[in-house]
Amino acid sequence: MAKITAAQGAGGERMQEFIREFVLKELDHDFGEIPLAALDDAAIIDGIAFTTDSYTVKPLFFPGGDIGTLAVSGTVNDLSVMGARPLALSCAMIIQEGFSAEDLHKIMKSLSSTAKKAGVRIVTGDTKVVEKGAADGLFITTSGIGKRSEHLDHNIKSVRENRRFEWNWPNDSAVGPGDKILISGTIGNHGVALLSFREGYGFETSIKSDAAPLNSLIAEGLKVGGITAMKDPTRGGVANLLNEWADKSKVGIKVREEDLPFDDAVISACEMLGIDPLEVGNEGKVVIAVVPELAESVLKAISKSPEGRKARIIGEASSDIRGVMMETHTGGKRVVEPPVGDPVPRIC
Ligand code: MG
């Protein structure tokens, strides 16, 4: 009998197939302005952005944050990348009997301080305690709602001044040929920080997780305008994100290796482990597609945020190619494939 595998929850191609087979087949998925079928970061229903995410990160505490930081940042970012202003979150916890009360206090403090930083409130929730062996310590699920950002009308208008644009919200299907592709900072830090901290890998690095809410940074970008799509490169990393955009927007994407921002320690850790840093998950980064006329201005605006200091333009969308192509350091070309599984499981 067929069984569910880890790869089906890993954020790559297997997960896309899994969602089609188990979710879209059974649920009514065409409801809303950005419906379930779009498989975007959040749905848009009656002008409200709505999203949910479960956090099963291992270990619960890691360099640069903990499951509480993640549970707020991830959901805030999934709302923000749709052009929504995050309003309120829910928080549901499944706690294993015997879990440390002190650890739970620490995690609740992180939840609270990250929510304050993002300017959102946690307004409803649920707690279940299950017997030993039924959950690995603690799992958290946060859902979030957001209103249309006050800067989004201006943003959409400025896109339409430059090209045809049928959408009212930035989304995965809206990247157009010529759009510049920006990233808000260095790639791979979260996944590598977690790996380095897990026992048994035998290496240490100074790399910290990048987990952070990005709603203020994104608002600065929207104020400038010209943004057609935004997405956070979480599970499956930048490689999966660019392939999802190429696929849904029916456009090719070219990136230049020399323009990809990496910390040296991330590169050396990935080389040692034999993993592709482009497939490693991030929790405090956003990739933004912008009409070329406004790309430099958006870059400048987001670079002023503390989370955007290392922002770069890394490539552009093009109708000349299919899929995702990287121009390498040596001037060669390499196809960037969507990851099949996950090089670093349970990072979020
Ligand atoms: Mg997302």
Tab-separated table of C-alpha atoms and ligand atoms in Angstrom:
chain	number	residue	atom	x	y	z
A	1	MET	CA	0.000	0.000	0.000
A	2	ALA	CA	1.306	3.512	-0.843
A	3	LYS	CA	2.556	5.558	2.117
A	4	ILE	CA	3.254	9.283	2.541
A	5	THR	CA	6.974	10.112	2.268
A	6	ALA	CA	9.112	12.942	3.688
A	7	ALA	CA	9.768	14.266	0.159
A	8	GLN	CA	6.035	14.912	-0.248
A	9	GLY	CA	6.268	17.557	2.482
A	10	ALA	CA	9.602	19.007	1.389
A	11	GLY	CA	8.491	21.980	-0.681
A	12	GLY	CA	9.808	20.684	-4.007
A	13	GLU	CA	8.275	18.931	-7.007
A	14	ARG	CA	7.056	15.896	-4.999
A	15	MET	CA	5.072	18.234	-2.744
A	16	GLN	CA	3.420	19.930	-5.734
A	17	GLU	CA	2.302	16.501	-6.993
A	18	PHE	CA	1.139	15.567	-3.499
A	19	ILE	CA	-0.997	18.729	-3.238
A	20	ARG	CA	-2.584	18.070	-6.615
A	21	GLU	CA	-3.336	14.445	-5.757
A	22	PHE	CA	-4.591	14.833	-2.187
A	23	VAL	CA	-5.756	18.426	-1.792
A	24	LEU	CA	-6.920	19.965	-5.059
A	25	LYS	CA	-8.631	16.762	-6.142
A	26	GLU	CA	-10.876	16.741	-3.069
A	27	LEU	CA	-11.454	20.415	-2.241
A	28	ASP	CA	-13.356	23.140	-4.092
A	29	HIS	CA	-10.289	25.173	-5.085
A	30	ASP	CA	-11.466	27.982	-7.371
A	31	PHE	CA	-13.020	30.222	-4.721
A	32	GLY	CA	-11.613	33.752	-4.267
A	33	GLU	CA	-9.588	36.337	-6.142
A	34	ILE	CA	-6.370	34.377	-5.500
A	35	PRO	CA	-7.869	30.918	-4.898
A	36	LEU	CA	-6.488	27.753	-3.282
A	37	ALA	CA	-5.706	26.469	-6.776
A	38	ALA	CA	-3.116	29.243	-7.235
A	39	LEU	CA	-1.047	27.597	-4.452
A	40	ASP	CA	0.328	31.011	-3.623
A	41	ASP	CA	1.633	32.215	-0.239
A	42	ALA	CA	-1.851	33.323	0.857
A	43	ALA	CA	-5.356	33.217	-0.592
A	44	ILE	CA	-7.302	36.421	-1.281
A	45	ILE	CA	-10.995	36.154	-0.334
A	46	ASP	CA	-13.303	39.200	-0.413
A	47	GLY	CA	-10.278	41.508	-0.350
A	48	ILE	CA	-8.787	39.766	2.716
A	49	ALA	CA	-5.496	37.846	2.593
A	50	PHE	CA	-5.591	34.598	4.561
A	51	THR	CA	-2.824	32.076	5.185
A	52	THR	CA	-1.768	29.265	7.533
A	53	ASP	CA	1.450	27.415	8.334
A	54	SER	CA	2.554	24.668	10.726
A	55	TYR	CA	5.988	24.785	12.343
A	56	THR	CA	7.805	21.558	13.222
A	57	VAL	CA	11.377	22.888	13.303
A	58	LYS	CA	14.091	20.699	14.855
A	59	PRO	CA	15.691	21.744	17.164
A	60	LEU	CA	13.164	24.173	18.689
A	61	PHE	CA	15.970	26.613	19.637
A	62	PHE	CA	18.677	27.461	17.100
A	63	PRO	CA	21.234	30.247	16.450
A	64	GLY	CA	19.263	33.393	15.676
A	65	GLY	CA	15.832	32.323	16.890
A	66	ASP	CA	13.424	29.595	17.941
A	67	ILE	CA	10.107	28.089	16.845
A	68	GLY	CA	8.288	31.169	18.219
A	69	THR	CA	10.292	33.585	16.020
A	70	LEU	CA	9.586	31.365	13.025
A	71	ALA	CA	5.872	30.858	13.680
A	72	VAL	CA	5.222	34.612	13.598
A	73	SER	CA	7.740	35.584	10.887
A	74	GLY	CA	6.664	32.888	8.421
A	75	THR	CA	2.978	33.757	8.563
A	76	VAL	CA	3.566	37.539	8.555
A	77	ASN	CA	5.796	37.108	5.483
A	78	ASP	CA	3.280	34.934	3.617
A	79	LEU	CA	0.688	37.722	4.028
A	80	SER	CA	3.130	40.528	3.219
A	81	VAL	CA	4.345	39.010	-0.058
A	82	MET	CA	0.761	39.166	-1.386
A	83	GLY	CA	0.766	42.939	-0.857
A	84	ALA	CA	-1.286	42.622	2.330
A	85	ARG	CA	-0.750	44.393	5.654
A	86	PRO	CA	-0.770	41.677	8.364
A	87	LEU	CA	-3.516	42.357	10.877
A	88	ALA	CA	-3.930	39.429	13.268
A	89	LEU	CA	-2.647	35.909	13.844
A	90	SER	CA	-3.916	32.761	15.518
A	91	CYS	CA	-1.605	30.402	17.370
A	92	ALA	CA	-2.384	26.716	17.929
A	93	MET	CA	0.051	24.562	19.901
A	94	ILE	CA	0.382	20.803	20.155
A	95	ILE	CA	2.577	20.132	23.177
A	96	GLN	CA	3.917	16.777	24.214
A	97	GLU	CA	3.345	15.831	27.854
A	98	GLY	CA	6.563	16.416	29.834
A	99	PHE	CA	7.686	19.422	27.757
A	100	SER	CA	9.805	21.922	29.722
A	101	ALA	CA	7.707	24.769	31.186
A	102	GLU	CA	10.761	27.026	31.069
A	103	ASP	CA	11.224	26.361	27.349
A	104	LEU	CA	7.552	27.088	26.722
A	105	HIS	CA	7.904	30.438	28.521
A	106	LYS	CA	10.903	31.297	26.331
A	107	ILE	CA	9.041	30.375	23.152
A	108	MET	CA	5.983	32.429	24.179
A	109	LYS	CA	8.284	35.414	24.802
A	110	SER	CA	9.706	35.043	21.273
A	111	LEU	CA	6.212	34.795	19.802
A	112	SER	CA	5.244	37.963	21.625
A	113	SER	CA	8.361	39.992	20.790
A	114	THR	CA	8.319	38.974	17.093
A	115	ALA	CA	4.623	39.895	16.862
A	116	LYS	CA	5.399	43.289	18.430
A	117	LYS	CA	8.243	43.844	15.972
A	118	ALA	CA	5.859	43.085	13.096
A	119	GLY	CA	3.052	45.185	14.579
A	120	VAL	CA	0.562	42.281	14.577
A	121	ARG	CA	-1.447	40.787	17.393
A	122	ILE	CA	-2.132	37.169	18.236
A	123	VAL	CA	-5.847	37.253	18.901
A	124	THR	CA	-6.981	33.642	19.090
A	125	GLY	CA	-5.501	30.211	19.595
A	126	ASP	CA	-5.722	26.663	20.846
A	127	THR	CA	-3.669	24.339	23.050
A	128	LYS	CA	-3.586	20.551	23.024
A	129	VAL	CA	-1.341	18.409	25.202
A	130	VAL	CA	-0.713	14.929	23.826
A	131	GLU	CA	0.922	11.882	25.410
A	132	LYS	CA	4.644	11.128	25.140
A	133	GLY	CA	5.559	9.865	21.690
A	134	ALA	CA	2.564	11.508	19.973
A	135	ALA	CA	4.454	14.730	19.037
A	136	ASP	CA	8.115	15.711	18.965
A	137	GLY	CA	8.100	18.247	21.844
A	138	LEU	CA	6.097	21.095	20.357
A	139	PHE	CA	4.373	21.892	17.074
A	140	ILE	CA	2.888	25.344	16.398
A	141	THR	CA	0.373	26.362	13.742
A	142	THR	CA	-0.232	30.030	13.036
A	143	SER	CA	-2.852	31.426	10.679
A	144	GLY	CA	-3.017	35.070	9.691
A	145	ILE	CA	-5.274	37.601	8.050
A	146	GLY	CA	-4.223	40.779	6.293
A	147	LYS	CA	-5.834	43.786	4.640
A	148	ARG	CA	-4.832	45.205	1.264
A	149	SER	CA	-1.740	47.355	1.894
A	150	GLU	CA	-2.372	51.098	1.723
A	151	HIS	CA	0.485	51.240	-0.828
A	152	LEU	CA	-0.822	48.509	-3.142
A	153	ASP	CA	-3.100	50.628	-5.358
A	154	HIS	CA	-0.180	52.930	-6.067
A	155	ASN	CA	2.059	49.908	-6.773
A	156	ILE	CA	-0.370	48.307	-9.249
A	157	LYS	CA	-0.928	51.667	-10.981
A	158	SER	CA	2.814	52.146	-11.422
A	159	VAL	CA	3.135	48.652	-12.936
A	160	ARG	CA	0.357	49.499	-15.414
A	161	GLU	CA	2.127	52.719	-16.419
A	162	ASN	CA	4.919	50.487	-17.706
A	163	ARG	CA	3.216	47.378	-19.063
A	164	ARG	CA	-0.016	45.450	-19.435
A	165	PHE	CA	-0.971	43.962	-16.049
A	166	GLU	CA	-4.267	42.192	-15.425
A	167	TRP	CA	-3.828	41.502	-11.693
A	168	ASN	CA	-4.933	43.443	-8.612
A	169	TRP	CA	-2.402	41.761	-6.342
A	170	PRO	CA	1.216	40.715	-6.872
A	171	ASN	CA	1.322	36.924	-7.252
A	172	ASP	CA	3.283	33.926	-8.574
A	173	SER	CA	1.620	34.045	-12.015
A	174	ALA	CA	2.288	37.748	-12.639
A	175	VAL	CA	6.024	37.841	-13.485
A	176	GLY	CA	6.473	39.261	-16.987
A	177	PRO	CA	9.344	39.175	-19.511
A	178	GLY	CA	11.809	41.952	-18.682
A	179	ASP	CA	10.943	42.097	-14.965
A	180	LYS	CA	14.062	42.370	-12.813
A	181	ILE	CA	14.466	39.820	-10.024
A	182	LEU	CA	15.679	41.159	-6.637
A	183	ILE	CA	16.548	39.348	-3.415
A	184	SER	CA	16.531	41.117	-0.042
A	185	GLY	CA	19.762	39.547	1.283
A	186	THR	CA	22.098	36.552	1.615
A	187	ILE	CA	20.891	33.064	0.693
A	188	GLY	CA	20.847	29.865	2.779
A	189	ASN	CA	21.570	31.237	6.265
A	190	HIS	CA	18.550	29.728	8.034
A	191	GLY	CA	18.977	26.151	6.772
A	192	VAL	CA	22.741	26.163	7.355
A	193	ALA	CA	22.357	27.629	10.869
A	194	LEU	CA	19.986	24.787	11.744
A	195	LEU	CA	22.180	22.083	10.251
A	196	SER	CA	25.244	23.431	12.052
A	197	PHE	CA	23.391	23.274	15.337
A	198	ARG	CA	22.037	19.762	14.941
A	199	GLU	CA	24.062	17.033	16.516
A	200	GLY	CA	26.129	14.693	14.428
A	201	TYR	CA	27.086	16.972	11.552
A	202	GLY	CA	30.496	17.688	13.039
A	203	PHE	CA	30.964	21.287	11.994
A	204	GLU	CA	30.325	24.642	13.527
A	205	THR	CA	29.763	27.986	11.870
A	206	SER	CA	29.034	31.501	12.943
A	207	ILE	CA	25.966	31.552	10.695
A	208	LYS	CA	22.699	32.600	12.329
A	209	SER	CA	19.162	32.055	11.109
A	210	ASP	CA	17.718	35.015	9.219
A	211	ALA	CA	14.172	34.439	10.596
A	212	ALA	CA	12.471	37.846	10.718
A	213	PRO	CA	9.212	39.548	9.756
A	214	LEU	CA	9.644	41.474	6.496
A	215	ASN	CA	6.430	43.511	6.404
A	216	SER	CA	8.192	46.884	6.881
A	217	LEU	CA	10.805	46.133	4.205
A	218	ILE	CA	8.078	45.060	1.772
A	219	ALA	CA	6.036	48.207	2.502
A	220	GLU	CA	9.070	50.318	1.498
A	221	GLY	CA	9.173	48.482	-1.834
A	222	LEU	CA	5.446	48.912	-2.474
A	223	LYS	CA	5.723	52.657	-1.770
A	224	VAL	CA	8.127	52.904	-4.729
A	225	GLY	CA	5.961	50.662	-6.928
A	226	GLY	CA	6.428	48.480	-10.007
A	227	ILE	CA	6.297	45.199	-8.048
A	228	THR	CA	4.613	42.347	-9.947
A	229	ALA	CA	5.380	39.358	-7.674
A	230	MET	CA	6.936	38.635	-4.271
A	231	LYS	CA	7.684	35.371	-2.495
A	232	ASP	CA	9.713	34.154	0.468
A	233	PRO	CA	12.231	31.408	-0.459
A	234	THR	CA	11.423	29.024	2.413
A	235	ARG	CA	11.359	25.240	1.853
A	236	GLY	CA	12.977	24.400	-1.476
A	237	GLY	CA	14.897	27.679	-1.344
A	238	VAL	CA	15.560	30.114	-4.171
A	239	ALA	CA	15.772	27.243	-6.707
A	240	ASN	CA	12.198	26.186	-5.989
A	241	LEU	CA	10.880	29.757	-5.882
A	242	LEU	CA	12.278	30.713	-9.295
A	243	ASN	CA	11.002	27.493	-10.871
A	244	GLU	CA	7.542	28.062	-9.395
A	245	TRP	CA	7.475	31.566	-10.866
A	246	ALA	CA	8.764	30.363	-14.259
A	247	ASP	CA	6.127	27.646	-14.320
A	248	LYS	CA	3.126	29.684	-13.110
A	249	SER	CA	4.018	32.876	-15.018
A	250	LYS	CA	5.042	30.957	-18.183
A	251	VAL	CA	8.275	32.901	-18.463
A	252	GLY	CA	11.979	32.038	-18.332
A	253	ILE	CA	14.196	33.375	-15.542
A	254	LYS	CA	17.914	34.126	-15.870
A	255	VAL	CA	20.129	34.677	-12.833
A	256	ARG	CA	23.821	35.541	-12.619
A	257	GLU	CA	25.883	33.496	-10.157
A	258	GLU	CA	28.208	36.428	-9.431
A	259	ASP	CA	25.257	38.554	-8.308
A	260	LEU	CA	23.831	35.974	-5.858
A	261	PRO	CA	24.567	37.156	-2.298
A	262	PHE	CA	26.075	34.454	-0.073
A	263	ASP	CA	28.012	34.521	3.196
A	264	ASP	CA	31.324	32.655	2.775
A	265	ALA	CA	30.503	30.386	5.735
A	266	VAL	CA	27.285	29.259	3.997
A	267	ILE	CA	29.180	28.387	0.816
A	268	SER	CA	31.839	26.397	2.674
A	269	ALA	CA	29.250	24.556	4.806
A	270	CYS	CA	27.239	23.634	1.688
A	271	GLU	CA	30.376	22.450	-0.135
A	272	MET	CA	31.306	20.281	2.827
A	273	LEU	CA	27.828	18.742	3.003
A	274	GLY	CA	27.408	18.425	-0.750
A	275	ILE	CA	24.201	20.441	-0.858
A	276	ASP	CA	23.156	23.250	-3.199
A	277	PRO	CA	22.720	26.516	-1.245
A	278	LEU	CA	20.036	27.542	-3.736
A	279	GLU	CA	17.890	24.653	-2.423
A	280	VAL	CA	18.364	25.571	1.250
A	281	GLY	CA	15.427	27.280	3.009
A	282	ASN	CA	15.413	30.911	4.195
A	283	GLU	CA	13.034	32.474	6.743
A	284	GLY	CA	13.829	36.172	6.516
A	285	LYS	CA	14.304	36.811	2.817
A	286	VAL	CA	12.019	37.897	0.006
A	287	VAL	CA	12.459	37.634	-3.761
A	288	ILE	CA	10.784	40.475	-5.659
A	289	ALA	CA	9.953	40.852	-9.373
A	290	VAL	CA	9.815	44.488	-10.517
A	291	VAL	CA	9.256	46.189	-13.859
A	292	PRO	CA	12.737	47.221	-15.108
A	293	GLU	CA	11.938	50.960	-14.993
A	294	LEU	CA	11.569	50.865	-11.179
A	295	ALA	CA	13.969	48.060	-10.200
A	296	GLU	CA	16.852	50.284	-9.064
A	297	SER	CA	14.502	52.485	-6.999
A	298	VAL	CA	12.924	49.456	-5.279
A	299	LEU	CA	16.404	48.079	-4.566
A	300	LYS	CA	17.454	51.374	-3.023
A	301	ALA	CA	14.299	51.582	-0.891
A	302	ILE	CA	14.504	48.054	0.553
A	303	SER	CA	18.286	48.382	1.112
A	304	LYS	CA	17.542	50.997	3.777
A	305	SER	CA	15.799	48.391	5.972
A	306	PRO	CA	18.068	46.503	8.390
A	307	GLU	CA	16.888	43.216	6.778
A	308	GLY	CA	17.645	44.511	3.276
A	309	ARG	CA	21.218	45.782	3.615
A	310	LYS	CA	22.570	43.079	1.300
A	311	ALA	CA	19.737	43.267	-1.243
A	312	ARG	CA	20.728	42.757	-4.882
A	313	ILE	CA	19.308	42.500	-8.371
A	314	ILE	CA	20.130	38.886	-9.303
A	315	GLY	CA	18.606	38.484	-12.758
A	316	GLU	CA	15.563	39.014	-14.950
A	317	ALA	CA	12.615	37.245	-16.510
A	318	SER	CA	12.833	36.574	-20.228
A	319	SER	CA	10.716	35.114	-23.008
A	320	ASP	CA	13.886	33.871	-24.778
A	321	ILE	CA	14.352	30.845	-22.531
A	322	ARG	CA	12.275	28.308	-20.612
A	323	GLY	CA	12.735	27.368	-16.969
A	324	VAL	CA	15.507	28.836	-14.828
A	325	MET	CA	19.018	29.385	-16.169
A	326	MET	CA	22.094	30.502	-14.238
A	327	GLU	CA	25.043	32.215	-15.854
A	328	THR	CA	27.982	30.801	-13.869
A	329	HIS	CA	31.149	32.532	-12.616
A	330	THR	CA	33.056	31.051	-15.550
A	331	GLY	CA	30.571	32.371	-18.111
A	332	GLY	CA	28.892	28.976	-18.641
A	333	LYS	CA	25.200	28.233	-18.352
A	334	ARG	CA	23.551	25.868	-15.880
A	335	VAL	CA	19.905	24.893	-15.621
A	336	VAL	CA	18.581	25.476	-12.079
A	337	GLU	CA	16.233	22.534	-11.478
A	338	PRO	CA	13.455	22.572	-8.886
A	339	PRO	CA	14.610	20.452	-5.918
A	340	VAL	CA	13.019	17.009	-5.749
A	341	GLY	CA	13.251	16.552	-1.983
A	342	ASP	CA	14.685	18.678	0.795
A	343	PRO	CA	18.437	18.822	1.528
A	344	VAL	CA	17.679	20.049	5.084
A	345	PRO	CA	14.428	18.593	6.484
A	346	ARG	CA	12.379	20.132	9.316
A	347	ILE	CA	13.764	23.648	9.047
A	348	CYS	CA	10.395	25.338	9.573
B	1	MG	MG	5.762	31.604	1.462
